[in-house]
Coordinates of C-alpha atoms in Angstrom, one line a residue:
Chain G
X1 CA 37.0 17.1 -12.2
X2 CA 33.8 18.0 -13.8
X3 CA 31.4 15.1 -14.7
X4 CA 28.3 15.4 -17.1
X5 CA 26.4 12.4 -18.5
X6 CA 25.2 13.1 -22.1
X7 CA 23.1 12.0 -25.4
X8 CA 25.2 11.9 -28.5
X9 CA 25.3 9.8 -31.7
X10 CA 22.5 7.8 -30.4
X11 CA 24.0 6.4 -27.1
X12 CA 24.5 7.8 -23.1
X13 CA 28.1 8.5 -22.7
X14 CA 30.2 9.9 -19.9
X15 CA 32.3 12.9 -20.0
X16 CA 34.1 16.0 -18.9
X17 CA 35.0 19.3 -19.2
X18 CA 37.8 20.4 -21.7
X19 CA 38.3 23.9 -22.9
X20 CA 36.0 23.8 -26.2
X21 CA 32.9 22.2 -24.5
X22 CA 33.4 18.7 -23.4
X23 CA 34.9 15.3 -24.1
X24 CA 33.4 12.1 -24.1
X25 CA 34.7 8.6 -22.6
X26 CA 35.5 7.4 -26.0
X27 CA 37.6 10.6 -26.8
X28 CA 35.1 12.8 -29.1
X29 CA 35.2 16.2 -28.4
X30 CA 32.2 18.4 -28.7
X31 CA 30.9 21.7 -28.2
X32 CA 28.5 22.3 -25.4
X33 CA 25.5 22.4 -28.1
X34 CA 26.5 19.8 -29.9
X35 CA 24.9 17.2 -26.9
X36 CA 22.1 16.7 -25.8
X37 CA 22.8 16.8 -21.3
X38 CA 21.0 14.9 -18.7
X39 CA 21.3 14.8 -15.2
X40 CA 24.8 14.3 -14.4
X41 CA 24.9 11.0 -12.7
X42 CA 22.6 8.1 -11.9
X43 CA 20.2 9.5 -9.8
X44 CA 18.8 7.5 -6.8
X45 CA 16.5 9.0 -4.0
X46 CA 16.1 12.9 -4.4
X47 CA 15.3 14.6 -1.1
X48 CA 14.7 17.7 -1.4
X49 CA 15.1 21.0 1.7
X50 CA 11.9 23.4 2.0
X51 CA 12.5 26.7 4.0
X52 CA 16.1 26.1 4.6
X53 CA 17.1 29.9 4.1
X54 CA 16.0 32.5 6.7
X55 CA 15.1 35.0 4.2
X56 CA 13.5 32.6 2.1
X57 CA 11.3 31.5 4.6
X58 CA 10.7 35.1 5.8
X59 CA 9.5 35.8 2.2
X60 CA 6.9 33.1 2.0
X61 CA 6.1 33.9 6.0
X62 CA 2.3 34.7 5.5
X63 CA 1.9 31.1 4.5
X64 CA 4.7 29.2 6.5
X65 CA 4.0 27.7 9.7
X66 CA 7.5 26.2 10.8
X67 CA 9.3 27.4 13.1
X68 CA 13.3 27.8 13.7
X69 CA 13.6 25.3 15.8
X70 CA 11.5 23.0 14.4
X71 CA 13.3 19.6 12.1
X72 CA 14.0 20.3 8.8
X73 CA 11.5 20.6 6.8
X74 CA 12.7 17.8 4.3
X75 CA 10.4 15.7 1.4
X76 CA 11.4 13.5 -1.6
X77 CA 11.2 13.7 -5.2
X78 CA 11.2 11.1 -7.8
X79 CA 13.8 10.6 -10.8
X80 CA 11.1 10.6 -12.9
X81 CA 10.8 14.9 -12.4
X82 CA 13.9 15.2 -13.4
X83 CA 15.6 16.9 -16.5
X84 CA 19.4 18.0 -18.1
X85 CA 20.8 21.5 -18.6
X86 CA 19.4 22.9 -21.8
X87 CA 16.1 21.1 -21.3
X88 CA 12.7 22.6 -21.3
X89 CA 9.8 22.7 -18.3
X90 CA 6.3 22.8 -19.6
X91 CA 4.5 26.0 -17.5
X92 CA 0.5 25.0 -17.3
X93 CA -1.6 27.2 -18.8
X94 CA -3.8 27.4 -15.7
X95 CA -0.7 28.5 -13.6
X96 CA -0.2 31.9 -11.9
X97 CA 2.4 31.3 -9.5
X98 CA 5.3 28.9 -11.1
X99 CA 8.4 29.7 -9.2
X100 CA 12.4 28.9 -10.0
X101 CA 14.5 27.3 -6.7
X102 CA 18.2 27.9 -7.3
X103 CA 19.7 24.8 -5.2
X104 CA 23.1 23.7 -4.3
X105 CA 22.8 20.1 -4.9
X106 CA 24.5 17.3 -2.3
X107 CA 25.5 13.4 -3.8
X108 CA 26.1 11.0 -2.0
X109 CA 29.3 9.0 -2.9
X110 CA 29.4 6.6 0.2
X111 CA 26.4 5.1 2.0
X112 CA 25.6 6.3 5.2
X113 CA 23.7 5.5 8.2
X114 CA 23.7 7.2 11.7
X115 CA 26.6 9.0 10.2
X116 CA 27.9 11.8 12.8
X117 CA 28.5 15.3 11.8
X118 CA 32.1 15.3 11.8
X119 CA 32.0 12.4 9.5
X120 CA 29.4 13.6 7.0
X121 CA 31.6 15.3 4.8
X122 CA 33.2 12.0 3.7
X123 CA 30.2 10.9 2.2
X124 CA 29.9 13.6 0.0
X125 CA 30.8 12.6 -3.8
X126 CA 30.3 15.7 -5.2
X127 CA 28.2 19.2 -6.1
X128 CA 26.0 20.2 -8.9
X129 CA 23.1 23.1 -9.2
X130 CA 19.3 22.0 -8.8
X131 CA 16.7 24.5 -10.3
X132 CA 13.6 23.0 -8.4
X133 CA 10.4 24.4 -9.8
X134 CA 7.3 24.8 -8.1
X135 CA 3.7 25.7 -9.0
X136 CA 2.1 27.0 -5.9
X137 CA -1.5 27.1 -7.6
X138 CA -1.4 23.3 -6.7
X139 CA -0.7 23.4 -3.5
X140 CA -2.9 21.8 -1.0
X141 CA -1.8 20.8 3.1
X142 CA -1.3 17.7 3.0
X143 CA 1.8 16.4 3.1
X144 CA 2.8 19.8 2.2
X145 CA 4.6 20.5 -0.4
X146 CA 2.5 18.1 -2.8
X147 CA 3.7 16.2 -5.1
X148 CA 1.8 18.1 -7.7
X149 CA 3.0 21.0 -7.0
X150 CA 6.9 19.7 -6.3
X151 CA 7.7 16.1 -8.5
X152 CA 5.5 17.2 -11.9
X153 CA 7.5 15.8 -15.4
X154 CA 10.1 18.6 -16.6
X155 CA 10.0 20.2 -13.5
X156 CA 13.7 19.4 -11.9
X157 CA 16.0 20.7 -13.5
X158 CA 19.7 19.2 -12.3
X159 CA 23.4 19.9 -14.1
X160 CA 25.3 20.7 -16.0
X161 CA 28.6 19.3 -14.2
X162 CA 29.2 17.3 -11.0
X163 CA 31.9 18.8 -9.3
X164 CA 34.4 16.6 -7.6
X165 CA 33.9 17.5 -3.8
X166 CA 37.8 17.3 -3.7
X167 CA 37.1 20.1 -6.3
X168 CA 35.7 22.7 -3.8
X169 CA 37.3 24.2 -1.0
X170 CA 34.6 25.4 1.0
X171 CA 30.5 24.4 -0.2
X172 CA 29.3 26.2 2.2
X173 CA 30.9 29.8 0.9
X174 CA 29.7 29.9 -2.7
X175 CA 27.2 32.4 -4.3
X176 CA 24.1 31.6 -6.0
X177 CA 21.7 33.2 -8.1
X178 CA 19.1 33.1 -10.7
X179 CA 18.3 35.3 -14.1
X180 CA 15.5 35.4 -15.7
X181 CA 16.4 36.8 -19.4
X182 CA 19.3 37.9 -18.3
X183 CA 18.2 40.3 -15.5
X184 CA 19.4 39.2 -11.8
X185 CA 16.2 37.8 -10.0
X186 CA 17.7 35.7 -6.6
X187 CA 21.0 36.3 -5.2
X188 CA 22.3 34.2 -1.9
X189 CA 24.9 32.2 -0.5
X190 CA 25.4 28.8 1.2
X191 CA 27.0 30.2 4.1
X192 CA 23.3 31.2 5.0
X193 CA 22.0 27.4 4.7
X194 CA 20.1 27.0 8.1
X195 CA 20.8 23.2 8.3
X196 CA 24.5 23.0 7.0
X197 CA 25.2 19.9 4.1
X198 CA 26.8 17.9 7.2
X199 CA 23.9 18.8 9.8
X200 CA 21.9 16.7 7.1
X201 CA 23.7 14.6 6.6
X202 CA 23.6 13.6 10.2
X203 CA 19.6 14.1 10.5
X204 CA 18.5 11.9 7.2
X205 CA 21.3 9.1 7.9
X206 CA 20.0 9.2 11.3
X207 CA 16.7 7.6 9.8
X208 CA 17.4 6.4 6.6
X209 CA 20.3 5.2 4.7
X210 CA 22.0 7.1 2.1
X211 CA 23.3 5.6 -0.9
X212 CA 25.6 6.6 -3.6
X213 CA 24.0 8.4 -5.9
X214 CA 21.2 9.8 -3.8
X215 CA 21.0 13.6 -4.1
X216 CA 20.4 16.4 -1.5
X217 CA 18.7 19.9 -2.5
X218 CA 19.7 21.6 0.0
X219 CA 17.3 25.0 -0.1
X220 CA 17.1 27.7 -1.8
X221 CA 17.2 32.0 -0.9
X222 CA 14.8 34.8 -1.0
X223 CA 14.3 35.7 -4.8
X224 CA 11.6 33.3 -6.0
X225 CA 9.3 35.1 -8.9
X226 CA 6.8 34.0 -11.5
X227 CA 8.1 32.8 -14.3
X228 CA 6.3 33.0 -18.0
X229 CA 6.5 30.8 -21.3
X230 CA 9.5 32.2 -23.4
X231 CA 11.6 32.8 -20.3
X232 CA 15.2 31.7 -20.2
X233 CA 16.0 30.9 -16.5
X234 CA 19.4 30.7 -15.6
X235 CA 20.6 29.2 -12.1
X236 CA 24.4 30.0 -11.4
X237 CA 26.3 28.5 -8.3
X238 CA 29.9 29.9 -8.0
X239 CA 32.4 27.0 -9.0
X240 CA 29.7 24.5 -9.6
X241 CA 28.0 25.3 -13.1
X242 CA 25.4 27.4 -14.8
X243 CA 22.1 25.4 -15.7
X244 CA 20.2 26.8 -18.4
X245 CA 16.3 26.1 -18.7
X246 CA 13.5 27.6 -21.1
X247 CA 9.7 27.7 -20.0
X248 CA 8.0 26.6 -22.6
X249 CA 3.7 26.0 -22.8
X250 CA 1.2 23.6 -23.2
X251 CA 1.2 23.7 -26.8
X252 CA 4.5 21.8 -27.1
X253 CA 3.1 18.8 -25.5
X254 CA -0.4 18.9 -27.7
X255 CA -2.3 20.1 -24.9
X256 CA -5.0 22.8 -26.0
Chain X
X1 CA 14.1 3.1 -14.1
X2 CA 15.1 3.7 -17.6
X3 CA 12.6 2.9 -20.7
X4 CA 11.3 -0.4 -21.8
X5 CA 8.2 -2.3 -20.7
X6 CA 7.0 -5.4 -18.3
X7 CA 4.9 -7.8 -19.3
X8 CA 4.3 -10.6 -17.4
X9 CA 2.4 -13.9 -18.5
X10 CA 1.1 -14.8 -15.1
X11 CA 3.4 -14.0 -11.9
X12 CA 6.6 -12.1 -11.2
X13 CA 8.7 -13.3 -8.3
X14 CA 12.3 -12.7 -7.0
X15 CA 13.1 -15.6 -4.4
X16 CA 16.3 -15.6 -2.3
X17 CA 18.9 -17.4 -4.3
X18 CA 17.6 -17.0 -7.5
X19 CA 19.5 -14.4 -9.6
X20 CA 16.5 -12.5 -11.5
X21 CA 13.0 -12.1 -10.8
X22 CA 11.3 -14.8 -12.6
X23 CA 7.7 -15.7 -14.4
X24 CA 5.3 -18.7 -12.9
X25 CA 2.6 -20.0 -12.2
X26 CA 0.2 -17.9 -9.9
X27 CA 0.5 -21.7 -8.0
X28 CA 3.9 -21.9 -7.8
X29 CA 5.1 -18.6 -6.4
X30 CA 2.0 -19.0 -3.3
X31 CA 3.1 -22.3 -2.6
X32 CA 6.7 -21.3 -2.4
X33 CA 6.0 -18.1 -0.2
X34 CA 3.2 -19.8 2.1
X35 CA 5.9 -22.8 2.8
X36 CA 7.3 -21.6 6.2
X37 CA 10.5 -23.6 5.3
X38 CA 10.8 -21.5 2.1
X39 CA 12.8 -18.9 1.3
X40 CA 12.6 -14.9 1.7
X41 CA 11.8 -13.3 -1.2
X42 CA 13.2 -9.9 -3.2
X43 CA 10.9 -7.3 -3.9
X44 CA 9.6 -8.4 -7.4
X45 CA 9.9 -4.9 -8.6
X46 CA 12.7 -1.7 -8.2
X47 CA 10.9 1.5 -9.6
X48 CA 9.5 4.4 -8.2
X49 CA 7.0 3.7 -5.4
X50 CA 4.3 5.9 -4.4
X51 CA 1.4 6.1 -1.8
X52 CA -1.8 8.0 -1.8
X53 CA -3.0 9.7 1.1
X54 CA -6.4 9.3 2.1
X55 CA -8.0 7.9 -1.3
X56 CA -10.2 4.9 1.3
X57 CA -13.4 6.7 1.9
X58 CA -13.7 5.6 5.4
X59 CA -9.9 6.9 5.5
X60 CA -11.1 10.3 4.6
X61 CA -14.5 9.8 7.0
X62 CA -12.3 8.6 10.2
X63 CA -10.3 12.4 9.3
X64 CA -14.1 14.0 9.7
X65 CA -14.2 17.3 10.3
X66 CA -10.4 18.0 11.0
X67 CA -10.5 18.2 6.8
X68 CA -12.0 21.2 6.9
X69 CA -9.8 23.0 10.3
X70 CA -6.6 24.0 10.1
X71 CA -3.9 23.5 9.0
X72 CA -5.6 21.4 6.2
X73 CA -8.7 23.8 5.8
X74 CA -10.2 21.8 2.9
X75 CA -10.2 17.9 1.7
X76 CA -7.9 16.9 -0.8
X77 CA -8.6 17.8 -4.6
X78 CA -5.6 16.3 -6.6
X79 CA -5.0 13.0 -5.7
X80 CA -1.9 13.6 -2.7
X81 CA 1.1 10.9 -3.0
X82 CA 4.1 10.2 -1.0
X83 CA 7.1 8.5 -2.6
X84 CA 8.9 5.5 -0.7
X85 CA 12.1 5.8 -1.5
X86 CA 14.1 2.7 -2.4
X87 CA 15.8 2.2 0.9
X88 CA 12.2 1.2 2.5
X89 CA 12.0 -1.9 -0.1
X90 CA 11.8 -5.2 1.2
X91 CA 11.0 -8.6 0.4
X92 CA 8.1 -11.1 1.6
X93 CA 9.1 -12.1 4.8
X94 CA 12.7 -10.2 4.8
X95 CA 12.6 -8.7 9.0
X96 CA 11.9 -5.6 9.0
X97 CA 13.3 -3.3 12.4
X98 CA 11.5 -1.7 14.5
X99 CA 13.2 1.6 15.2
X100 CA 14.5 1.0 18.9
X101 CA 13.1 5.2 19.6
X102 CA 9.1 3.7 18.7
X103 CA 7.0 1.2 20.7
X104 CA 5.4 -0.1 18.0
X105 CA 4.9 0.4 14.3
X106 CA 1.5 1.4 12.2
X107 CA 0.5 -1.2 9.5
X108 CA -0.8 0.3 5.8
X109 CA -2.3 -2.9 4.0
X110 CA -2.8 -1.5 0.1
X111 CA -2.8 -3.2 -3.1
X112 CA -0.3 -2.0 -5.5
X113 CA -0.4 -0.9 -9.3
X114 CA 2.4 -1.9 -10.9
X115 CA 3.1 -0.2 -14.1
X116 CA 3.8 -2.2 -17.5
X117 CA 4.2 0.5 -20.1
X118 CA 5.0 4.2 -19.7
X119 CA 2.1 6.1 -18.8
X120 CA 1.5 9.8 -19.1
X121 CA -1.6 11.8 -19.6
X122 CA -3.4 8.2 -19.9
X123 CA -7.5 8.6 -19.1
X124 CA -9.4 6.2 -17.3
X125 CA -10.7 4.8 -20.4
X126 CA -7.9 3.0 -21.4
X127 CA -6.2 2.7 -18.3
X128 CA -5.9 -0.5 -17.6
X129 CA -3.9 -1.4 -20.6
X130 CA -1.1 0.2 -19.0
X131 CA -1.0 -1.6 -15.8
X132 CA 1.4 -5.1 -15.9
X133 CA 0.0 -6.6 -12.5
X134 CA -1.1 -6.0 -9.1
X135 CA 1.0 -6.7 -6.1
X136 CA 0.5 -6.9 -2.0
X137 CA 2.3 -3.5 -0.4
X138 CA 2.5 -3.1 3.6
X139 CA 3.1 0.4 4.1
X140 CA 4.6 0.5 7.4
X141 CA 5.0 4.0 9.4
X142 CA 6.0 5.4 12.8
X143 CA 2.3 6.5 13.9
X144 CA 1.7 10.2 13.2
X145 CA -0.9 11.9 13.9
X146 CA -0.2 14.9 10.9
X147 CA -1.1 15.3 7.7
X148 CA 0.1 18.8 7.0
X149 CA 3.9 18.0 5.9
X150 CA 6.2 15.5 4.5
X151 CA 7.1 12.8 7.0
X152 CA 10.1 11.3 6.0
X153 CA 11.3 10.2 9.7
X154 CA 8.3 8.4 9.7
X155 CA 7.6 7.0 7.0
X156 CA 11.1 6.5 5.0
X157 CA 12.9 4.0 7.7
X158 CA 14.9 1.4 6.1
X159 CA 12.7 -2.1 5.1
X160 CA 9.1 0.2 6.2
X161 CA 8.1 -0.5 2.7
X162 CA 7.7 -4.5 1.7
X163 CA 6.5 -6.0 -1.3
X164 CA 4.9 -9.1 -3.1
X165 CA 5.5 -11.8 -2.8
X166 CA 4.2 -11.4 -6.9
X167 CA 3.5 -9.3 -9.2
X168 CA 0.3 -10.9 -10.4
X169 CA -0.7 -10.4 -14.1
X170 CA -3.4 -8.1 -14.8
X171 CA -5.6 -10.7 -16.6
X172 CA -5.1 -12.7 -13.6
X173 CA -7.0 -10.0 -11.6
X174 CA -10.4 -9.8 -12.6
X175 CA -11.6 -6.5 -10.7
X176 CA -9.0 -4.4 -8.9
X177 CA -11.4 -2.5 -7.0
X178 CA -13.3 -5.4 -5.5
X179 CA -11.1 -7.3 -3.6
X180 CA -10.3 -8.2 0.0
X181 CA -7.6 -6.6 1.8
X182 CA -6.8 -8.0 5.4
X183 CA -4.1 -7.9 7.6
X184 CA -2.9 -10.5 10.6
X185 CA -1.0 -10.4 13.4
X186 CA 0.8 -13.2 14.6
X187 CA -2.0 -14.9 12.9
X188 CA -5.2 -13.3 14.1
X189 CA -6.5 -11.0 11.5
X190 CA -7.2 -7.5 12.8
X191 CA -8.2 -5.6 10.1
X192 CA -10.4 -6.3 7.0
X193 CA -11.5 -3.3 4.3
X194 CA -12.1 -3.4 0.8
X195 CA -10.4 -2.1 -2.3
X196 CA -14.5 -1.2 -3.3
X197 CA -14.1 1.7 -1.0
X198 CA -11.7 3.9 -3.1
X199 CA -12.7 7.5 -4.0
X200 CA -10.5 7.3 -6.6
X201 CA -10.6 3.8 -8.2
X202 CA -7.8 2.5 -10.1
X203 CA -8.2 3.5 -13.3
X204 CA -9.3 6.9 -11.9
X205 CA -6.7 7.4 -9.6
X206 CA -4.0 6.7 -12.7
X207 CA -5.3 9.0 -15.0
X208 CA -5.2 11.7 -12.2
X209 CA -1.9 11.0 -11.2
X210 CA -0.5 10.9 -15.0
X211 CA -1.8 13.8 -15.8
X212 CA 1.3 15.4 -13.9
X213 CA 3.6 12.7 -13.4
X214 CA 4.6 10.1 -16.2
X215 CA 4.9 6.3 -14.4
X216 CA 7.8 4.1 -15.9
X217 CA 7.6 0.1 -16.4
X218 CA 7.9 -1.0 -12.9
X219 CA 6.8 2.0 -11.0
X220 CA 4.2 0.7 -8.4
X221 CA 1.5 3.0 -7.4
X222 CA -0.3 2.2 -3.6
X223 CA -4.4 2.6 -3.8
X224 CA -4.2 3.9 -0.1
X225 CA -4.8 2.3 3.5
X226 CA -7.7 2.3 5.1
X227 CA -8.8 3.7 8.0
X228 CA -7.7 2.6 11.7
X229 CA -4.3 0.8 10.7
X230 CA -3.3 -1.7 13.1
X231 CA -0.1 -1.3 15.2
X232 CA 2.7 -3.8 15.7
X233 CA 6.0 -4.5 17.6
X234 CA 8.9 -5.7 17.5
X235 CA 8.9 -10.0 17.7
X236 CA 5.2 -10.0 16.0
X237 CA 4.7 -11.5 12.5
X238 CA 2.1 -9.0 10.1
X239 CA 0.7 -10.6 6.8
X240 CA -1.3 -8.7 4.5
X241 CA -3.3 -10.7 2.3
X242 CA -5.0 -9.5 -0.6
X243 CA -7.4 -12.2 -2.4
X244 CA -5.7 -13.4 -6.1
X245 CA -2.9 -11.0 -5.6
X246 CA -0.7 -12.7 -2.4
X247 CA -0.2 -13.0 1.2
X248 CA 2.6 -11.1 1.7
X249 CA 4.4 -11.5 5.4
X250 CA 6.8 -9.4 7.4
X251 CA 8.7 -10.2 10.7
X252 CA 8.8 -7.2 12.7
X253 CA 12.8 -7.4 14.4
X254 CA 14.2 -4.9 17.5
X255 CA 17.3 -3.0 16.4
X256 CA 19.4 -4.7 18.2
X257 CA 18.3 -8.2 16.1
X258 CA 16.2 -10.0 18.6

């Protein structure tokens, strides 16, 4: 099943796919423009993966000092960042670098604590793509990546679907990539995730406890380019949905 | 934490046993959480919770010269925050474990914003309007001695992040950044600072953070520790006291409930 959470008619409802858009839990069905979509679920803690890709992490190399042996590199992210499929993300006019992450996107359905690898899998509810922004003008080393420059308003974007886990055979074999305006900008696959979805699983439950509803972003690959106001960013993940943003400027939000 | 506002006449408090957070008497909530009889309490709020790092000038001072070295090369500019995320909450004088792989615990004594009405973009002028009250946080951590990244293992254990007793009205506060901040242990206090010794005082720090980040009704936002937090182990008893805001008290447990 495929599970969105949308505005229409002036209330939040609940509802799937179907063949013409989607349908809501009162029975109303609607195109996929017709609705306004938010994340696709309640959304608890978000904890997000830097450098979780070798290529990725060989790309931002002259800057990166983790090694591969090293923990994952793993920091948090509040709801408040976060936005629907179709939304907008404000790009600052004093950015230069303001970078896409295509993300295959973990919840939690079960709690878990201390959970084992070879149990983590049963605490996964379900998938859905993260495009996880990031302004690297604002970056400063300390407690690095900042949250200026990783948890700003618009600036997550999560959806459109949450894919039943039961839904998808193997999570850790699916394609990913990003357009911008159409033209192919990131390609990877999962299978190159250096800390697999139950590896952590088993490091964050080791520490803290998962609840239902938390959300993993798991990484993302080599591929990450500036973006610039007008540009229609696309992040695909084979089986799991297409999110579709647009960068839009200061202007919109009545900043000169 | 969805839209809406909090207001609160004088003090919000969540008691064991009680089924909502509820508003009193400044009076009635300390007496209640100083009665060793009493019950635990709820954290009296559930939004978003973030620190800042190294906004207590003698914070920043005991850092000295490593600012400027690697890996950090230069002090902060933007204010930096870390989120505890909500499975750190806890209540005044709810146990809190001690991880059984750590000695002992460090000890962050910070007063807390706690946001009343949605705040984006706000400047420090009018600031204060959108704060409801100010609460006690004791932002607990494994002791690290980095900076440089996120430090989730260490600062994101279950219960390291407890709150209140109260969420004390604004009015009731009359200066945010001059108050007392001390901490005990097992009743001997063994730190004292002052919230005067902010870089970024409260209304400051808020417009800074907003300019980036919208906070929702609820959201509480830590001023920062100061420098040379205390330590603590498992079977001690840590208050943080904050003067007019609360003494807020947490048993420190082993994992295995001793």
């Amino acid at each position: 099943m495929k599970r969105a959470r949308v505005a229409y008619g002036g209330a939040i409802h609940d509802a799937v796919a179907h063949p013409v858009g989607l349908q809501l839990e009162d029975g109303r069905v609607l195109a996929e423009d017709a609705v306004v979509w938010l994340p696709p679920f309640e959304v608890g803690t978000v904890i997000a993966l830097g450098l979780n890709y070798a290529d990725h992490r060989k790309e931002l190399s002259k800057e990166v000092t983790i090694g591969a042996h090293d923990e994952p590199l793993a920091f948090l992210k509040s709801s408040g960042a976060l936005i629907g499929h179709r939304g907008q993300t404000r790009r600052p006019a004093d950015a230069t670098f303001m970078h896409y992450e295509c993300e295959l996107a973990v919840v939690i359905g079960h709690s878990a604590k201390n959970v084992a690898r070879a149990n983590a899998m049963r605490h996964v509810a379900g998938y859905t793509v993260a495009n996880d922004y990031a302004i690297r003008d604002y970056l400063e080393n300390y407690y690095r990546p900042n949250l200026r420059v990783k948890n700003r308003d618009t600036c997550t974007v999560l959806g459109p679907w949450l894919v039943d886990a039961v839904d998808v055979a193997d999570p850790h074999r699916l394609a990913l990539r990003t357009l911008v305006n159409g033209t192919v900008t990131q390609m990877g696959n999962t299978r190159d995730l250096m800390t697999d979805i139950p590896g952590l699983i088993e490091y964050l439950s080791g520490f803290m406890t998962l609840a239902p509803g938390d959300v993993i972003l798991t990484g993302t690959p080599e591929g990450v380019v500036n973006v610039n106001v007008g540009d229609e960013v696309v992040s695909e993940i084979e089986g799991i949905g297409r999110l579709v943003n647009t960068i839009v400027g200061d202007e919109l939000f009545g900043r000169a | 934490m969805g839209a809406g506002l909090l207001a609160i006449f004088e003090s919000l408090a969540h008691p064991h046993g009680a089924a909502v957070a509820t508003d009193a008497p400044v009076a009635r909530w300390s007496a209640l959480a100083a009665n060793q009889s009493g019950p635990a309490f709820m954290p009296p709020v559930r939004g978003s919770v973030y620190g800042t790092l190294l906004n207590h000038a003698d914070a920043l001072a005991a850092l000295g010269e490593q600012g400027n070295g690697a890996p950090y090369k230069a002090p902060p500019r933007a204010p930096v925050l870390y989120i505890k995320p909500r499975n750190t909450l806890s209540g005044h004088r709810e146990p809190v474990v001690v991880p059984a792989d750590v000695p002992e615990v460090e000890i962050g004594a910070t007063l807390g914003i706690v946001i009343g009405t949605t705040a984006c973009r706000i400047t420090g002028a009018d600031a204060l309007s959108f704060v409801a009250g100010y609460t006690v946080v004791n932002d607990i951590s494994i002791p690290h001695a980095s900076f440089y990244r996120p430090s989730l293992r260490f600062k994101c254990r279950d219960g390291f992040c407890p709150i209140g007793p109260a969420v004390v009205a604004r009015k009731m506060v009359s200066d945010p950044n001059s108050l007392n901040v001390a901490i005990s242990i097992d009743g001997r206090t063994v730190q004292r600072s002052r919230t005067d010794r902010l870089i970024r005082p409260v209304a400051k720090l808020l417009a800074d953070v907003t300019e980036f980040m919208t906070l929702r009704p609820g959201d509480v936002l830590m001023v920062g520790v100061a420098a040379g937090a205390p330590r603590a182990r498992a079977g001690q008893r840590v208050t943080v006291a904050i003067d007019g805001v609360g003494v807020l008290e947490t048993p420190l447990v082993a994992a295995d409930g001793r």
